[in-house]
Amino acid sequence: MTTTSAPHTATTTDRDSAASAPRDEDVRLDVESVSELLLGRWPEYRRAARERAGDTRFHKDESLTPAEHRERVLEQMRLMVGDGTKLSWLAFPERMGGLDEPGANLACFSELVAADPSLQIKSGVQWGLFSAAILHLGTPEQQDRLLPAAMDLSVPGAFAMTETGHGSDVAAIGTTATYDPETEEFVLDTPFRGAWKDYLGNAALHATAATVFAQLITNGVNHGVHCFYVPIRDAETMEFLPGVGGEDDGLKGGLRGIDNGRLHFTGVRVPRTDLLARYGTVAADGTYSSPIESPGRRFFTMLGSLVQGRVSLDGSAVNAAKIGLAIAVRYAAERRQFAGGGTEETVLLDYATHRRRLFPAIAEAYAGHFANERLLDLFDDVFSGEHDTPERREDLETTAAALKSTSTRFALDTLQECREACGGAGFLTENRITSLHADLDVYATFEGDNTVLQQLVARRLVADYGREVKGATKTPAGMARFVVERATSAALDRTGLRRVSQAIADVGDPRRAAGHLRDPETQRELLADRVATMVEDVAMALRPAQKAEPAEAARIVDENQTALVEAAKAHADLLRWEAFTAALPTFEDPGTRRIMTWVRDVYGLTVIERHLTWYLLNGRLSDQRARTVTGYVDRLLRRLRPHAVDLVDGFGYGQEHLRAAISSGAEAERQAEARAYYAALRASGEAPVSEKALRKSSR
């Protein structure tokens, strides 16, 4: 798998120990250059998208009822269509009025989260799911016939894949499409309640058509899941068409500007020509044919063509975390609480606990950003056709699953931490954080439940490991070498011999241990070794399942599911560290590069710190070096303290994107007023004497 082994070459710019480097207190972050760099590969498009996200016409209005919010979002989408920028059509072919820029499209989509997540996701349903299904699963004739109305919003659409009884397990959906050769139509049916299409954006109110996924049955043979274009409402009356039924999903925990709903079908007839037929078609007599012979490969190819949802959610989640962090850090740089040794209260960022709450998350946000940029490159390579190969598509699917499942969890955890770090102010709707958290909550489960996605990633890693082992053991000599190397590695690690040698090297000099951890090669070795070891362990544990009876094989897999998920998480950590490290040389200003190296180190070492038990139990770190990790991270956080506001400003979001009262400078004004009041009171000589001071002076 090409994305797991991006080479890393250490350079002098990758370390902050060069003799010519400035002193810590002299370095400054070039905020403007950082913001510019983070615009990525398509800066002009992303800049335009961010400008649109800052436009008040597209902002979320927290005072609206759900019904009002839904209508506002639909009108905002119409504004987007009519603004002349074509930002919503970036991914579509030039012959359709688009710009053929699939990667730029997702970069721009991720910026809409700053305006209103409901607007972002409803737009994603229309152009990233409904329209994209026509584009990627339809033939050129079907694209020409069906796409224009989907693109210009003449036909608002729903993407009807998920069912009440089957979410992530798409292959098992219950809806059927049975071919009738006499009329050359498919008959769409929902055979039981669990097969209702559910949670569908646009379905409750606005959609007049849907791309419906169903089991294609012809001549008595089920050819698996295929997609059909199905009108569902009369565009004039907005009543359901005959045979189509549905209902509103009702009030949700977030994303209340989207009309999520359910659909079901009874004897709905769909013309043969409206089976989206790129990967499978049915002739007039009912004969099925496909360019992909294997039903399993055909299914995964069809679903793989819709991977953009996971890619876009990864970037969106990282951006939401950036917004929360920018609000919380700006507030913490102004808010004062508790007097220290003097008369003035202490700024929150000057507390070690506050730095621990927020600074590692800043580092992870940067790591997530650079990983998403790599993912966008991979997506664009595939969907532009420039490097579209089966292996690249498989890499894209695996990487998207790894990063989406990681970043959405990270965003939710970070927003909650930001909320708590802002105290009561963080709980106020006017300060955005609780609203963002509520809207992003569902990101953890749609476009694939995170735990299911992590299992997908781990299975790919295990499969790759199996292929490597098979290649290494084709000959008796190769088998012997593999067994000896594996046995030697296990002996060194699990008897503690490596730990002993490391402890001897560390004795008497904690700085040596800290310096070793600072080295990028050491960080990469520790992160990569954890992935490799976990994958090997779970692969060996799953090996008996290959020849076991089905029930026994299922038991073995079930026993190792948690290990699979943990291996996938470790893989995502490594991907993000490598992406961050690869980006460091692009910071041209030496001071900025040095600060960003500290930020990278904070990310890498906090990941290692999180899993110190594993490193100790597996003999990868000595006790002394393990103890050094936390101390060195704390030292790095102190170094980053003067640059905290600059680091979140480097994300590139202004107050028009944050829109939180506590990030506006109002707290600084309040603090200045309070400090001026107490200073004047002390100067007047009329300040009351505290009882505590009076008692002390009378002793």
XYZ file of C-alpha atoms in Angstrom:
699
model
C 0.000 0.000 0.000
C 1.788 3.096 -1.201
C 0.297 5.546 1.294
C 1.646 3.722 4.344
C 5.282 3.990 3.505
C 5.974 7.506 2.328
C 9.732 7.911 2.620
C 11.049 10.354 5.145
C 14.492 11.819 4.822
C 15.791 13.865 7.720
C 17.423 17.148 6.785
C 19.080 19.911 8.758
C 15.905 21.959 8.348
C 13.976 19.219 10.137
C 15.795 19.828 13.414
C 15.925 22.884 15.606
C 19.466 22.236 16.821
C 21.472 23.771 13.994
C 24.236 26.060 15.186
C 22.971 28.943 13.089
C 19.413 28.739 14.422
C 18.096 31.742 16.371
C 17.428 31.550 20.089
C 13.996 30.328 21.172
C 12.975 33.762 22.438
C 13.887 35.398 19.128
C 11.864 33.245 16.720
C 8.518 34.459 15.400
C 5.816 32.816 13.342
C 5.109 34.393 9.968
C 1.324 34.131 10.205
C 0.652 35.360 6.694
C 2.967 32.821 5.056
C 1.522 29.988 7.156
C -2.033 30.957 6.173
C -1.002 31.145 2.529
C 0.680 27.748 2.668
C -2.390 26.177 4.232
C -4.471 27.237 1.218
C -2.805 24.279 -0.445
C -2.718 23.182 -4.054
C -5.721 25.220 -5.203
C -5.286 28.541 -3.343
C -7.452 30.646 -5.655
C -10.445 28.325 -5.310
C -10.043 27.792 -1.575
C -9.659 31.540 -1.038
C -12.906 32.155 -2.938
C -14.667 29.447 -0.932
C -13.444 30.929 2.345
C -14.622 34.354 1.235
C -18.053 32.900 0.546
C -18.056 31.218 3.974
C -17.423 34.635 5.516
C -20.326 36.238 3.627
C -23.184 37.001 6.024
C -25.734 35.717 3.496
C -24.464 32.176 4.096
C -24.069 32.294 7.875
C -26.063 30.129 10.213
C -28.813 32.017 12.006
C -29.145 30.441 15.449
C -32.499 32.118 16.092
C -34.400 30.221 13.380
C -36.787 27.361 13.960
C -35.868 24.085 12.213
C -38.512 24.762 9.538
C -37.173 28.260 8.895
C -33.598 27.003 8.912
C -34.406 24.386 6.253
C -35.860 26.985 3.904
C -32.981 29.382 4.487
C -30.432 26.700 3.569
C -32.296 25.866 0.344
C -32.295 29.558 -0.602
C -28.583 29.783 0.210
C -27.942 26.926 -2.204
C -29.834 28.779 -4.901
C -27.633 31.804 -4.217
C -24.589 29.592 -4.631
C -25.823 28.402 -8.017
C -26.468 31.946 -9.181
C -23.317 33.659 -7.912
C -21.359 32.963 -11.101
C -18.353 31.404 -9.350
C -19.112 27.767 -10.300
C -17.601 26.731 -6.972
C -20.355 24.135 -6.565
C -19.645 22.731 -10.041
C -15.889 22.351 -9.803
C -16.027 18.553 -10.048
C -18.311 18.343 -13.071
C -17.142 17.979 -16.708
C -16.507 21.085 -18.770
C -19.059 19.904 -21.313
C -21.674 20.169 -18.531
C -20.577 23.664 -17.500
C -18.200 22.440 -14.804
C -14.460 22.915 -14.397
C -13.114 19.333 -14.148
C -11.364 20.064 -10.837
C -12.282 17.198 -8.476
C -9.612 17.936 -5.851
C -10.321 21.673 -5.781
C -14.010 20.869 -5.359
C -13.429 19.012 -2.096
C -10.997 21.642 -0.824
C -13.707 24.270 -1.320
C -16.448 22.086 0.119
C -14.555 21.714 3.406
C -14.551 25.509 3.864
C -18.373 25.698 3.973
C -18.325 24.295 7.513
C -17.318 27.794 8.660
C -20.568 29.224 7.263
C -23.086 26.614 8.410
C -22.577 22.833 8.596
C -26.211 22.383 7.514
C -25.491 24.326 4.333
C -22.349 22.296 3.783
C -24.016 18.915 4.178
C -27.158 19.776 2.217
C -24.872 21.005 -0.588
C -22.924 17.772 -0.270
C -26.128 15.757 -0.656
C -27.108 17.666 -3.804
C -23.774 17.926 -5.595
C -21.524 15.422 -3.834
C -23.953 12.490 -3.573
C -27.078 12.808 -5.733
C -25.365 14.517 -8.679
C -22.116 12.595 -8.151
C -23.981 9.279 -8.362
C -25.265 10.304 -11.806
C -21.788 11.483 -12.816
C -19.812 8.476 -11.599
C -22.331 5.650 -12.022
C -24.129 6.872 -15.153
C -23.228 6.570 -18.817
C -22.389 9.707 -20.861
C -25.937 9.695 -22.255
C -27.399 9.560 -18.754
C -25.078 12.333 -17.589
C -26.171 14.574 -20.471
C -29.830 13.850 -19.783
C -29.963 13.953 -15.975
C -27.062 16.053 -14.691
C -27.958 19.608 -15.829
C -31.107 19.784 -13.696
C -29.282 18.287 -10.716
C -26.437 20.765 -11.078
C -28.571 23.914 -11.324
C -30.938 22.761 -8.554
C -33.956 22.484 -10.875
C -34.207 18.970 -9.454
C -33.288 18.841 -5.771
C -32.268 15.261 -5.066
C -31.806 12.673 -2.352
C -29.187 9.944 -2.153
C -31.113 6.841 -1.102
C -28.554 4.247 -0.045
C -28.804 3.853 3.736
C -31.698 1.818 5.138
C -33.139 1.740 8.638
C -31.918 -1.846 9.036
C -28.669 -1.542 7.091
C -26.325 1.398 7.445
C -22.704 0.531 6.787
C -23.564 -2.931 5.406
C -24.724 -1.662 2.014
C -24.370 -5.057 0.334
C -27.201 -6.390 2.524
C -29.824 -3.708 1.785
C -33.370 -5.029 1.351
C -34.847 -2.782 -1.365
C -35.317 -4.676 -4.640
C -35.484 -3.636 -8.292
C -36.965 -6.522 -10.291
C -36.834 -6.283 -14.076
C -40.055 -6.710 -16.098
C -39.105 -7.511 -19.736
C -42.656 -6.960 -20.969
C -42.570 -3.247 -20.152
C -38.761 -2.812 -20.053
C -39.035 -1.426 -16.538
C -37.667 -2.196 -13.119
C -40.205 -2.579 -10.323
C -38.897 -0.992 -7.137
C -40.146 -2.441 -3.843
C -39.469 -2.043 -0.139
C -40.315 -5.530 1.182
C -40.221 -4.786 4.933
C -39.945 -1.845 7.349
C -36.207 -2.251 7.926
C -35.645 -1.668 4.192
C -37.006 1.895 4.257
C -34.400 4.333 3.031
C -33.516 6.471 6.045
C -31.679 9.607 7.240
C -31.712 10.984 3.694
C -30.950 14.674 3.251
C -33.558 16.480 1.098
C -35.981 13.541 1.374
C -38.399 15.010 3.922
C -39.337 18.132 1.913
C -37.305 19.307 -1.033
C -36.222 16.369 -3.206
C -38.136 15.664 -6.392
C -35.882 12.762 -7.413
C -33.496 10.309 -5.775
C -30.665 8.023 -6.720
C -31.907 4.781 -5.162
C -29.696 1.792 -4.394
C -31.407 -1.583 -4.669
C -30.755 -5.257 -5.327
C -31.006 -5.708 -9.110
C -32.962 -8.864 -9.970
C -33.452 -10.051 -13.531
C -34.358 -13.478 -14.923
C -34.475 -14.766 -11.358
C -30.867 -13.784 -10.577
C -29.830 -11.178 -8.000
C -26.864 -9.244 -9.435
C -26.308 -7.213 -6.277
C -26.643 -3.546 -5.423
C -27.090 -1.075 -8.301
C -28.243 2.538 -8.486
C -31.407 3.850 -10.148
C -32.585 7.376 -10.952
C -36.104 7.654 -9.530
C -38.506 10.665 -9.578
C -40.221 10.764 -6.165
C -42.342 13.952 -6.068
C -44.479 16.033 -8.391
C -42.420 19.215 -8.891
C -45.564 21.375 -8.902
C -47.475 20.008 -5.916
C -44.481 18.465 -4.073
C -46.694 15.440 -3.327
C -45.198 11.956 -3.509
C -45.653 10.173 -6.819
C -47.717 6.942 -6.906
C -46.037 4.098 -5.040
C -43.595 6.397 -3.232
C -44.059 7.096 0.452
C -42.057 8.676 3.213
C -41.874 10.773 6.333
C -39.750 13.329 8.115
C -37.002 12.003 10.395
C -38.007 14.676 12.879
C -35.911 16.753 15.235
C -32.203 15.863 15.290
C -29.309 16.604 17.625
C -27.749 18.910 15.029
C -27.831 19.870 11.333
C -31.365 21.160 11.776
C -31.227 23.029 8.499
C -31.401 19.746 6.577
C -34.711 18.012 5.863
C -33.647 14.444 6.593
C -36.340 11.898 5.901
C -37.345 8.349 5.000
C -38.544 6.874 1.707
C -40.216 3.595 0.771
C -41.418 2.151 -2.528
C -44.306 -0.088 -3.545
C -44.410 -1.209 -7.167
C -42.645 1.932 -8.416
C -41.764 1.464 -12.083
C -38.428 2.767 -13.332
C -37.537 2.786 -17.052
C -34.716 0.430 -18.016
C -32.792 3.478 -19.245
C -32.731 4.927 -15.727
C -30.575 2.178 -14.275
C -27.293 4.086 -13.893
C -25.413 1.743 -16.164
C -21.685 2.487 -16.111
C -20.883 -0.732 -14.256
C -23.892 -2.888 -15.093
C -26.699 -2.861 -17.638
C -29.777 -4.907 -18.544
C -30.796 -5.554 -22.143
C -34.416 -5.368 -23.267
C -34.829 -9.132 -22.840
C -33.475 -9.003 -19.274
C -29.926 -10.151 -19.973
C -27.488 -8.637 -17.497
C -23.964 -7.594 -18.476
C -21.112 -5.745 -16.781
C -17.550 -4.726 -17.671
C -16.559 -6.114 -14.245
C -17.100 -9.863 -14.047
C -16.710 -10.325 -10.289
C -19.862 -9.267 -8.362
C -17.783 -8.371 -5.305
C -15.309 -6.255 -7.240
C -18.180 -4.608 -9.127
C -19.862 -3.652 -5.854
C -16.713 -2.168 -4.344
C -15.906 -0.330 -7.570
C -19.342 1.314 -7.559
C -19.066 2.331 -3.928
C -15.440 3.389 -4.385
C -16.512 5.913 -7.002
C -18.422 7.712 -4.229
C -15.444 7.935 -1.837
C -15.402 11.722 -2.089
C -17.832 11.963 0.819
C -15.247 10.550 3.220
C -12.484 12.715 1.784
C -14.567 15.873 2.194
C -15.631 15.003 5.746
C -11.992 14.572 6.731
C -11.142 18.115 5.653
C -14.355 19.535 7.090
C -13.782 17.971 10.503
C -10.245 19.351 10.678
C -11.537 22.802 9.738
C -14.225 22.677 12.421
C -11.575 21.772 15.005
C -9.455 24.714 13.807
C -12.399 27.080 14.314
C -13.034 25.795 17.832
C -9.346 26.085 18.710
C -9.087 29.598 17.292
C -12.013 30.695 19.457
C -10.728 28.989 22.607
C -7.109 30.137 22.245
C -7.994 33.752 21.487
C -10.252 33.782 24.538
C -7.614 32.100 26.733
C -5.026 34.680 25.654
C -7.242 37.437 27.117
C -9.168 35.824 29.973
C -7.604 36.146 33.425
C -8.407 33.972 36.411
C -6.886 33.793 39.925
C -4.126 36.073 41.172
C -0.629 34.635 41.204
C 2.214 36.143 43.142
C 1.251 39.734 42.251
C -1.897 41.802 42.204
C -3.006 40.871 38.689
C -4.844 37.700 37.770
C -3.136 35.162 35.518
C -3.899 34.771 31.810
C -5.345 31.295 31.176
C -2.675 30.366 28.637
C -0.035 30.851 31.317
C -1.380 27.816 33.170
C 0.283 24.507 32.292
C -3.064 22.726 32.451
C -4.570 25.067 29.874
C -1.627 24.619 27.551
C -2.058 20.855 27.902
C -5.738 21.143 26.979
C -5.278 23.161 23.822
C -1.745 23.075 22.415
C -1.570 19.338 21.529
C -4.884 19.783 19.718
C -3.401 22.680 17.715
C -0.544 20.362 16.716
C -2.973 17.612 15.729
C -5.048 20.073 13.699
C -1.968 20.993 11.673
C -1.112 17.299 11.244
C -4.681 16.605 10.140
C -4.560 19.483 7.672
C -1.390 18.279 5.963
C -2.698 14.711 5.844
C -5.887 15.937 4.188
C -3.838 17.834 1.607
C -2.109 14.558 0.703
C -5.486 12.839 0.548
C -6.807 15.542 -1.779
C -3.801 14.995 -4.044
C -4.510 11.266 -4.125
C -8.208 11.891 -4.799
C -7.442 14.308 -7.615
C -4.929 11.886 -9.157
C -7.611 9.212 -9.346
C -10.696 11.236 -10.268
C -8.970 13.492 -12.764
C -7.854 10.309 -14.538
C -4.215 11.325 -14.322
C -3.225 8.287 -12.237
C -6.379 6.185 -12.100
C -5.300 2.617 -11.405
C -6.940 -0.110 -9.287
C -4.087 0.129 -6.757
C -4.431 3.919 -6.463
C -8.191 3.587 -5.995
C -7.625 1.036 -3.255
C -5.083 3.327 -1.605
C -7.559 6.207 -1.828
C -10.352 4.209 -0.248
C -8.139 2.988 2.596
C -6.552 6.363 3.306
C -9.902 8.156 3.211
C -11.343 5.649 5.676
C -8.330 5.998 7.987
C -8.339 9.794 8.022
C -12.104 10.386 8.064
C -12.554 8.084 11.055
C -9.652 9.785 12.856
C -10.406 13.434 12.107
C -14.113 13.286 12.912
C -13.359 11.771 16.323
C -10.610 14.357 16.833
C -12.961 17.226 15.933
C -15.611 16.127 18.422
C -13.083 15.618 21.231
C -11.404 18.955 20.468
C -14.637 20.938 20.338
C -15.677 19.470 23.690
C -12.295 20.369 25.200
C -12.558 23.884 23.764
C -16.044 24.237 25.218
C -14.842 23.263 28.691
C -11.698 25.381 28.402
C -13.910 28.432 27.845
C -15.982 27.741 30.945
C -19.539 29.046 30.984
C -18.813 31.275 28.010
C -18.157 28.178 25.924
C -21.668 26.923 26.652
C -23.320 30.004 25.168
C -24.661 29.536 21.661
C -23.286 32.953 20.676
C -19.793 31.489 20.984
C -20.356 28.784 18.337
C -18.607 25.836 19.996
C -21.643 23.897 21.265
C -23.437 24.460 17.980
C -20.470 23.204 15.983
C -20.203 20.143 18.216
C -23.892 19.319 17.774
C -23.720 19.712 14.002
C -20.559 17.624 13.682
C -21.767 14.826 15.937
C -23.194 12.847 13.014
C -19.936 13.147 11.048
C -18.663 10.251 13.171
C -21.226 7.885 11.665
C -22.293 9.053 8.245
C -20.308 8.166 5.138
C -19.368 5.122 7.197
C -19.379 4.486 10.946
C -15.887 5.216 12.226
C -15.381 1.823 13.850
C -16.447 0.015 10.679
C -14.107 2.191 8.608
C -11.205 1.424 10.932
C -11.830 -2.293 10.495
C -11.756 -1.767 6.719
C -8.369 -0.054 7.067
C -6.956 -2.751 9.310
C -8.071 -5.537 6.990
C -6.215 -3.837 4.151
C -3.088 -3.564 6.308
C -3.355 -7.228 7.293
C -3.873 -8.240 3.649
C -0.793 -6.248 2.625
C 1.186 -7.922 5.399
C 0.023 -11.312 4.168
C 1.205 -10.552 0.649
C 4.600 -9.415 1.960
C 4.978 -12.589 4.029
C 3.975 -14.746 1.076
C 6.550 -13.025 -1.117
C 9.278 -13.362 1.513
C 8.620 -17.065 2.121
C 8.326 -18.413 -1.416
C 11.653 -20.227 -1.072
C 12.994 -22.351 1.816
C 15.790 -19.812 2.352
C 13.288 -16.953 2.452
C 11.102 -18.842 4.907
C 14.077 -19.556 7.171
C 15.212 -15.926 7.067
C 11.692 -14.676 7.840
C 11.288 -17.034 10.802
C 14.729 -16.185 12.240
C 14.212 -12.416 11.877
C 10.767 -12.601 13.427
C 11.967 -14.784 16.306
C 14.983 -12.536 16.943
C 12.820 -9.411 16.981
C 10.344 -10.998 19.387
C 13.140 -12.192 21.672
C 14.737 -8.764 21.840
C 11.480 -6.961 22.493
C 9.698 -9.329 24.801
C 12.652 -10.310 26.966
C 13.505 -6.656 27.473
C 16.982 -6.822 25.914
C 16.363 -3.723 23.811
C 15.004 -1.953 26.852
C 18.130 -2.831 28.867
C 20.506 -1.547 26.195
C 18.509 1.644 25.919
C 18.473 2.118 29.690
C 22.272 1.788 29.788
C 22.550 4.479 27.113
C 20.212 6.762 29.049
C 21.774 6.422 32.501
C 22.862 9.668 34.080
C 21.758 11.977 31.290
C 18.020 12.718 30.912
C 18.891 15.313 28.274
C 20.266 12.546 26.068
C 16.911 10.781 26.236
C 15.049 14.002 25.428
C 17.388 14.742 22.542
C 16.801 11.269 21.155
C 13.030 11.736 21.270
C 13.364 15.066 19.476
C 15.018 13.350 16.532
C 12.514 12.836 13.691
C 13.927 9.440 12.795
C 13.299 8.275 16.359
C 9.732 9.549 16.304
C 9.033 7.892 12.976
C 10.624 4.632 14.096
C 8.477 4.545 17.228
C 5.256 5.374 15.363
C 5.923 3.047 12.429
C 7.103 0.193 14.634
C 3.862 0.301 16.588
C 1.849 0.003 13.367
C 4.002 -2.841 12.013
C 3.951 -4.796 15.271
C 0.201 -4.429 15.792
C -0.546 -5.453 12.206
C 1.753 -8.468 12.475
C 0.247 -9.533 15.790
C -3.324 -9.350 14.561
C -2.422 -11.009 11.235
C -0.907 -13.964 13.068
C -3.895 -14.138 15.408
C -6.297 -14.201 12.442
C -4.335 -16.807 10.519
C -6.223 -19.839 11.924
C -9.488 -18.342 10.661
C -8.437 -18.990 7.055
C -8.941 -22.746 7.424
C -11.538 -22.784 10.189
C -15.243 -23.575 9.909
C -17.408 -20.436 9.398
C -18.567 -20.241 13.010
C -15.055 -20.682 14.381
C -13.650 -18.182 11.873
C -16.262 -15.633 12.963
C -15.287 -16.186 16.608
C -11.596 -15.612 15.849
C -12.339 -12.424 13.934
C -14.624 -11.181 16.707
C -11.921 -11.754 19.316
C -9.521 -9.614 17.309
C -11.817 -6.757 16.254
C -10.536 -4.390 18.921
C -6.942 -5.113 17.906
C -7.881 -4.431 14.267
C -9.330 -1.046 15.185
C -6.298 -0.080 17.285
C -3.956 -0.980 14.422
C -5.953 1.247 12.080
C -5.756 4.146 14.536
C -1.994 3.721 14.825
C -1.755 3.745 11.024
C -3.684 7.036 10.841
C -1.365 8.568 13.463
C 1.627 7.644 11.324
C 0.029 9.019 8.144
C -0.561 12.380 9.814
C 2.942 12.556 11.319
C 4.503 11.791 7.932
C 2.369 14.403 6.185
C 3.327 17.063 8.748
C 7.008 16.153 8.497
C 6.943 16.284 4.692
C 5.435 19.785 4.888
C 8.134 21.263 7.152
C 10.627 22.143 4.374
C 7.917 24.184 2.629
C 8.080 26.794 5.412
C 10.715 29.115 3.961
C 11.152 31.419 6.957
C 13.661 29.761 9.378
C 11.891 30.984 12.512
C 8.520 29.753 11.268
C 10.006 26.423 10.284
C 11.544 26.056 13.717
C 8.261 26.757 15.491
C 6.390 24.378 13.186
C 9.016 21.706 13.941
C 8.188 22.105 17.629
C 4.512 21.762 16.751
C 5.259 18.579 14.782
C 7.235 17.243 17.737
C 4.322 17.978 20.066
C 2.051 15.970 17.802
C 4.391 13.008 17.455
C 5.360 12.860 21.118
C 1.817 13.251 22.458
C 0.784 10.300 20.275
C 3.667 8.304 21.784
C 2.779 9.564 25.274
C -0.819 8.376 24.806
C 0.464 4.862 24.221
C 3.394 4.677 26.660
C 2.010 1.486 28.182
C 2.289 -0.243 24.808
C 5.844 0.998 24.269
C 6.893 -0.165 27.724
C 5.186 -3.565 27.515
C 6.662 -4.198 24.084
C 10.154 -3.100 25.060
C 10.359 -0.131 22.716
C 11.142 2.424 25.431
C 13.053 2.194 28.676
C 11.415 3.393 31.867
C 13.629 6.483 31.951
C 12.996 7.427 28.358
C 9.262 6.904 28.851
C 9.344 9.286 31.806
C 11.197 11.794 29.664
C 8.398 11.987 27.075
C 5.974 13.928 29.243
C 8.649 16.298 30.537
C 9.838 17.105 27.049
C 6.289 17.664 25.769
C 5.676 20.112 28.633
C 8.907 21.916 27.731
C 7.754 22.219 24.121
C 4.386 23.585 25.229
C 6.165 26.302 27.209
C 8.189 27.173 24.112
C 4.998 27.462 22.086
C 3.214 29.669 24.613
C 4.315 32.998 23.002
C 3.166 31.726 19.600
C -0.225 30.272 20.530
C -2.377 33.034 19.044
C -0.182 33.205 15.945
C -0.586 29.458 15.450
C -4.382 29.615 15.415
C -4.313 32.788 13.324
C -2.221 30.771 10.889
C -5.311 28.645 10.194
C -6.510 31.626 8.166
C -9.923 32.217 9.769
C -11.016 35.748 10.568
C -13.768 36.901 12.891
C -16.224 36.637 9.994
C -15.612 32.879 10.115
C -15.336 32.447 13.892
C -18.282 34.718 14.776
C -17.857 34.115 18.505
C -18.220 36.985 20.945
C -15.291 35.709 23.025
C -12.936 35.715 20.035
C -13.751 39.293 19.068
C -11.473 41.074 21.578
C -14.388 41.886 23.895
C -12.776 39.944 26.742
C -9.577 42.003 26.435
C -11.648 45.160 26.730
C -13.382 43.831 29.849
C -10.072 42.825 31.407
C -8.521 46.207 30.607
C -11.501 47.960 32.179
C -11.222 45.861 35.344
C -7.475 46.347 35.641
C -7.831 50.117 35.135
C -10.535 50.221 37.792
C -8.399 48.437 40.398
C -5.283 50.441 39.498
C -7.197 53.697 39.961
C -8.645 52.437 43.226
C -5.210 51.576 44.582
C -3.787 54.916 43.449
C -6.587 56.812 45.166
C -5.640 55.442 48.542
C -9.303 54.583 49.145
C -9.044 50.881 48.419
C -10.437 48.839 51.313
C -7.969 46.733 53.262
C -8.583 43.020 53.103
C -9.327 41.248 56.367
C -6.499 38.813 55.665
C -3.938 41.647 55.285
C -5.264 43.393 58.370
C -4.870 40.268 60.508
C -1.345 39.772 59.203
C -0.263 43.336 60.045
C -1.711 43.155 63.555
C 0.368 40.135 64.554
